[in-house]
């Protein structure tokens, strides 16, 4: 079974500081993608970043970057220079070809001014 | 602008009633999905459709039904058989089934049983 685990239900960070959200997953597949989605108070799900399992280089999108450890099945999200607009629920997700997304239970991020 | 429109934003249902949640997309996406979101449980897949006139059950399909008569539309009916329907419902679409295809999400419908 595919599972995604986010062990931090809530996190907080001071504005302009850096925070890391954890995610682990369980799979026997070799070809898959990992994603981080953001859900702000508007409840609109927004894609933050994606990582292909075959790529060793960690994905980066502006202030967002990931630490992908394939052997450890770990996929953490680092947010640098945190902004008030980063406050949201963050979901880690896993997907293989021809199949659905599997989502974690989410981490609620609070940004303190 | 292309996107997914879910309506209504808020919906109230009396016990024993069926209600239908609308999901329309103008992205020309083949695949569409319905997810249920409950606090502390993440998103759980209800139904999905990869092509018109075809759909498959997800992990929690009991008490729900769908149709896919048009590529643009994928309505979800919450039937009286669904014992705990109060939740936030998200519709999503995707270009295809490849692992790298992300979802585009609608803004959701909050269903409350009164």
CSV table of C-alpha atoms in Angstrom, one decimal:
chain,number,residue,atom,x,y,z
A,1,UNK,CA,0.0,0.0,0.0
A,2,UNK,CA,1.1,3.5,-0.7
A,3,UNK,CA,1.2,5.7,2.3
A,4,UNK,CA,2.4,9.3,3.0
A,5,UNK,CA,3.1,10.4,6.5
A,6,UNK,CA,3.4,13.9,7.7
A,7,UNK,CA,4.4,13.7,11.4
A,8,UNK,CA,4.0,17.4,12.2
A,9,UNK,CA,0.4,18.4,12.4
A,10,UNK,CA,1.3,22.0,13.2
A,11,UNK,CA,4.4,24.1,12.8
A,12,UNK,CA,5.2,27.8,13.3
A,13,UNK,CA,7.9,30.1,12.0
A,14,UNK,CA,9.0,33.6,12.6
A,15,UNK,CA,8.6,35.9,9.5
A,16,UNK,CA,11.8,35.9,7.4
A,17,UNK,CA,13.1,32.8,9.1
A,18,UNK,CA,13.4,29.3,7.5
A,19,UNK,CA,11.2,26.3,8.3
A,20,UNK,CA,11.3,22.7,7.2
A,21,UNK,CA,8.2,20.5,6.9
A,22,UNK,CA,8.7,16.7,7.0
A,23,UNK,CA,7.2,14.0,4.9
A,24,UNK,CA,8.0,10.3,4.5
A,25,UNK,CA,6.4,7.8,2.2
A,26,UNK,CA,6.2,4.1,1.6
A,27,UNK,CA,6.4,2.5,-1.8
A,28,UNK,CA,7.8,-0.4,-3.7
A,29,UNK,CA,7.7,1.5,-7.0
A,30,UNK,CA,10.8,2.9,-8.6
A,31,UNK,CA,9.2,5.5,-10.9
A,32,UNK,CA,7.1,8.1,-9.2
A,33,UNK,CA,6.7,11.8,-8.4
A,34,UNK,CA,6.4,13.6,-5.2
A,35,UNK,CA,4.6,16.9,-4.7
A,36,UNK,CA,4.0,19.5,-2.1
A,37,UNK,CA,0.6,21.3,-2.3
A,38,UNK,CA,-0.4,24.4,-0.3
A,39,UNK,CA,-3.9,25.1,0.9
A,40,UNK,CA,-4.3,28.6,2.2
A,41,UNK,CA,-7.4,29.7,4.2
A,42,UNK,CA,-9.3,30.2,0.9
A,43,UNK,CA,-9.1,26.3,0.7
A,44,UNK,CA,-7.7,26.5,-2.9
A,45,UNK,CA,-5.1,23.8,-3.4
A,46,UNK,CA,-1.9,25.2,-5.0
A,47,UNK,CA,1.0,23.3,-6.4
A,48,UNK,CA,4.2,24.4,-4.6
A,49,UNK,CA,6.9,22.0,-6.0
A,50,UNK,CA,7.3,18.6,-7.6
A,51,UNK,CA,10.2,16.1,-7.7
A,52,UNK,CA,10.7,13.1,-10.0
A,53,UNK,CA,12.1,10.1,-8.2
A,54,UNK,CA,14.8,9.5,-10.9
A,55,UNK,CA,16.3,12.9,-10.5
A,56,UNK,CA,18.9,13.2,-7.8
A,57,UNK,CA,19.0,17.0,-7.8
A,58,UNK,CA,16.6,18.5,-5.4
A,59,UNK,CA,13.9,20.6,-6.9
A,60,UNK,CA,13.8,24.4,-6.1
A,61,UNK,CA,11.1,27.0,-6.8
A,62,UNK,CA,12.2,30.4,-5.6
A,63,UNK,CA,12.0,30.3,-1.8
A,64,UNK,CA,10.8,26.7,-1.7
A,65,UNK,CA,13.1,23.8,-2.0
A,66,UNK,CA,13.0,20.1,-1.1
A,67,UNK,CA,15.4,17.6,0.4
A,68,UNK,CA,14.7,14.3,-1.4
A,69,UNK,CA,16.3,11.3,0.2
A,70,UNK,CA,15.2,8.4,-1.9
A,71,UNK,CA,16.7,5.6,0.1
A,72,UNK,CA,15.2,6.9,3.3
A,73,UNK,CA,11.9,7.7,1.5
A,74,UNK,CA,11.9,11.2,2.8
A,75,UNK,CA,10.8,14.3,1.1
A,76,UNK,CA,11.0,17.5,3.2
A,77,UNK,CA,10.0,21.0,2.2
A,78,UNK,CA,12.1,24.0,3.1
A,79,UNK,CA,10.6,27.4,3.1
A,80,UNK,CA,13.2,30.2,3.2
A,81,UNK,CA,12.6,33.8,4.2
A,82,UNK,CA,9.1,32.9,5.3
A,83,UNK,CA,6.3,35.4,4.5
A,84,UNK,CA,2.9,36.0,6.0
A,85,UNK,CA,1.4,34.6,2.8
A,86,UNK,CA,3.0,31.3,3.4
A,87,UNK,CA,0.6,30.5,6.2
A,88,UNK,CA,-1.4,27.6,5.1
A,89,UNK,CA,-1.9,23.8,5.3
A,90,UNK,CA,0.8,22.0,3.4
A,91,UNK,CA,0.2,18.5,1.9
A,92,UNK,CA,2.8,16.1,0.8
A,93,UNK,CA,1.7,13.8,-2.0
A,94,UNK,CA,2.9,10.9,-4.0
A,95,UNK,CA,1.9,9.7,-7.4
A,96,UNK,CA,2.8,6.9,-9.8
A,97,UNK,CA,1.8,6.6,-13.5
A,98,UNK,CA,-1.7,5.5,-14.1
A,99,UNK,CA,-2.7,6.0,-10.6
A,100,UNK,CA,-4.1,8.5,-8.2
A,101,UNK,CA,-2.4,10.9,-5.8
A,102,UNK,CA,-1.8,9.7,-2.2
A,103,UNK,CA,-1.9,12.6,0.2
A,104,UNK,CA,-0.5,13.0,3.7
A,105,UNK,CA,-2.6,14.4,6.5
A,106,UNK,CA,-1.1,17.8,6.2
A,107,UNK,CA,0.9,20.3,8.3
A,108,UNK,CA,-0.6,23.6,9.4
A,109,UNK,CA,2.0,26.3,9.1
A,110,UNK,CA,1.6,29.5,11.1
A,111,UNK,CA,3.9,32.5,10.3
A,112,UNK,CA,4.5,34.8,13.2
A,113,UNK,CA,5.0,38.5,12.4
B,1,UNK,CA,-9.0,32.0,-17.9
B,2,UNK,CA,-9.0,28.3,-17.7
B,3,UNK,CA,-9.8,26.5,-14.5
B,4,UNK,CA,-12.2,24.4,-12.5
B,5,UNK,CA,-15.4,25.8,-11.1
B,6,UNK,CA,-17.2,24.1,-8.2
B,7,UNK,CA,-20.6,25.1,-7.1
B,8,UNK,CA,-22.1,25.9,-4.8
B,9,UNK,CA,-19.5,27.0,-2.3
B,10,UNK,CA,-21.7,26.1,0.7
B,11,UNK,CA,-24.4,23.5,0.7
B,12,UNK,CA,-26.8,22.4,3.4
B,13,UNK,CA,-28.5,19.0,3.3
B,14,UNK,CA,-31.3,17.6,5.4
B,15,UNK,CA,-30.8,14.0,6.5
B,16,UNK,CA,-32.2,11.6,4.0
B,17,UNK,CA,-31.8,13.9,1.0
B,18,UNK,CA,-29.6,13.4,-2.0
B,19,UNK,CA,-27.5,16.4,-3.1
B,20,UNK,CA,-25.4,17.0,-6.2
B,21,UNK,CA,-22.1,19.0,-6.2
B,22,UNK,CA,-21.2,20.5,-9.5
B,23,UNK,CA,-17.7,20.5,-11.0
B,24,UNK,CA,-16.9,22.1,-14.4
B,25,UNK,CA,-13.5,22.5,-16.1
B,26,UNK,CA,-12.5,24.4,-19.3
B,27,UNK,CA,-8.9,23.1,-19.3
B,28,UNK,CA,-9.6,20.3,-21.8
B,29,UNK,CA,-8.3,17.8,-19.2
B,30,UNK,CA,-9.2,14.2,-19.7
B,31,UNK,CA,-9.0,13.1,-16.1
B,32,UNK,CA,-11.2,14.3,-13.3
B,33,UNK,CA,-11.3,13.5,-9.6
B,34,UNK,CA,-13.4,14.0,-6.5
B,35,UNK,CA,-11.8,14.1,-3.1
B,36,UNK,CA,-13.2,14.4,0.4
B,37,UNK,CA,-11.3,16.4,3.0
B,38,UNK,CA,-11.8,16.0,6.7
B,39,UNK,CA,-9.8,17.5,9.5
B,40,UNK,CA,-6.7,15.4,10.3
B,41,UNK,CA,-7.3,13.0,7.5
B,42,UNK,CA,-6.0,14.7,4.5
B,43,UNK,CA,-7.6,14.1,1.1
B,44,UNK,CA,-9.4,10.9,0.3
B,45,UNK,CA,-10.4,9.8,-3.2
B,46,UNK,CA,-14.1,9.2,-3.8
B,47,UNK,CA,-14.3,8.7,-7.6
B,48,UNK,CA,-12.3,9.4,-10.6
B,49,UNK,CA,-12.8,9.4,-14.4
B,50,UNK,CA,-10.2,9.1,-17.1
B,51,UNK,CA,-12.5,9.5,-20.0
B,52,UNK,CA,-16.1,10.4,-20.9
B,53,UNK,CA,-18.7,7.8,-19.9
B,54,UNK,CA,-16.2,6.0,-17.7
B,55,UNK,CA,-15.4,6.3,-14.0
B,56,UNK,CA,-13.9,4.2,-11.2
B,57,UNK,CA,-14.4,4.0,-7.5
B,58,UNK,CA,-11.8,5.5,-5.2
B,59,UNK,CA,-11.1,4.6,-1.6
B,60,UNK,CA,-14.3,5.9,-0.1
B,61,UNK,CA,-17.0,5.6,-2.8
B,62,UNK,CA,-19.8,4.1,-0.7
B,63,UNK,CA,-22.7,6.5,-0.5
B,64,UNK,CA,-21.6,8.6,-3.5
B,65,UNK,CA,-22.3,8.4,-7.2
B,66,UNK,CA,-20.9,10.3,-10.3
B,67,UNK,CA,-21.5,10.7,-14.0
B,68,UNK,CA,-19.2,11.8,-16.8
B,69,UNK,CA,-21.4,12.6,-19.8
B,70,UNK,CA,-19.3,15.5,-21.0
B,71,UNK,CA,-15.6,16.0,-20.8
B,72,UNK,CA,-16.1,19.3,-19.0
B,73,UNK,CA,-18.4,18.1,-16.3
B,74,UNK,CA,-18.1,15.6,-13.4
B,75,UNK,CA,-20.9,16.0,-10.9
B,76,UNK,CA,-20.9,14.2,-7.6
B,77,UNK,CA,-24.1,13.1,-5.9
B,78,UNK,CA,-24.0,12.5,-2.2
B,79,UNK,CA,-26.8,10.0,-1.5
B,80,UNK,CA,-28.8,9.4,1.7
B,81,UNK,CA,-26.7,6.2,2.0
B,82,UNK,CA,-23.6,8.3,3.0
B,83,UNK,CA,-23.8,8.3,6.8
B,84,UNK,CA,-21.4,11.1,7.5
B,85,UNK,CA,-21.5,13.5,4.6
B,86,UNK,CA,-20.5,16.7,6.4
B,87,UNK,CA,-17.1,17.5,4.9
B,88,UNK,CA,-15.2,19.7,2.4
B,89,UNK,CA,-15.3,18.3,-1.2
B,90,UNK,CA,-12.6,19.1,-3.7
B,91,UNK,CA,-12.8,18.4,-7.5
B,92,UNK,CA,-9.6,18.2,-9.5
B,93,UNK,CA,-8.5,17.5,-13.1
B,94,UNK,CA,-5.4,16.5,-14.8
B,95,UNK,CA,-4.0,16.3,-18.4
B,96,UNK,CA,-3.4,12.6,-18.1
B,97,UNK,CA,-2.5,9.7,-15.9
B,98,UNK,CA,1.3,10.0,-16.1
B,99,UNK,CA,3.1,10.2,-12.7
B,100,UNK,CA,4.3,13.8,-13.4
B,101,UNK,CA,0.9,15.3,-14.1
B,102,UNK,CA,-0.2,17.4,-11.2
B,103,UNK,CA,-3.8,18.3,-10.4
B,104,UNK,CA,-5.6,21.5,-10.9
B,105,UNK,CA,-8.1,21.9,-8.1
B,106,UNK,CA,-11.4,23.7,-7.8
B,107,UNK,CA,-12.1,25.9,-4.8
B,108,UNK,CA,-14.3,23.3,-3.1
B,109,UNK,CA,-17.8,22.8,-1.7
B,110,UNK,CA,-18.5,22.7,2.0
B,111,UNK,CA,-21.4,20.3,2.6
B,112,UNK,CA,-23.2,20.4,6.0
B,113,UNK,CA,-26.0,18.1,7.1
B,114,UNK,CA,-28.6,19.9,9.1
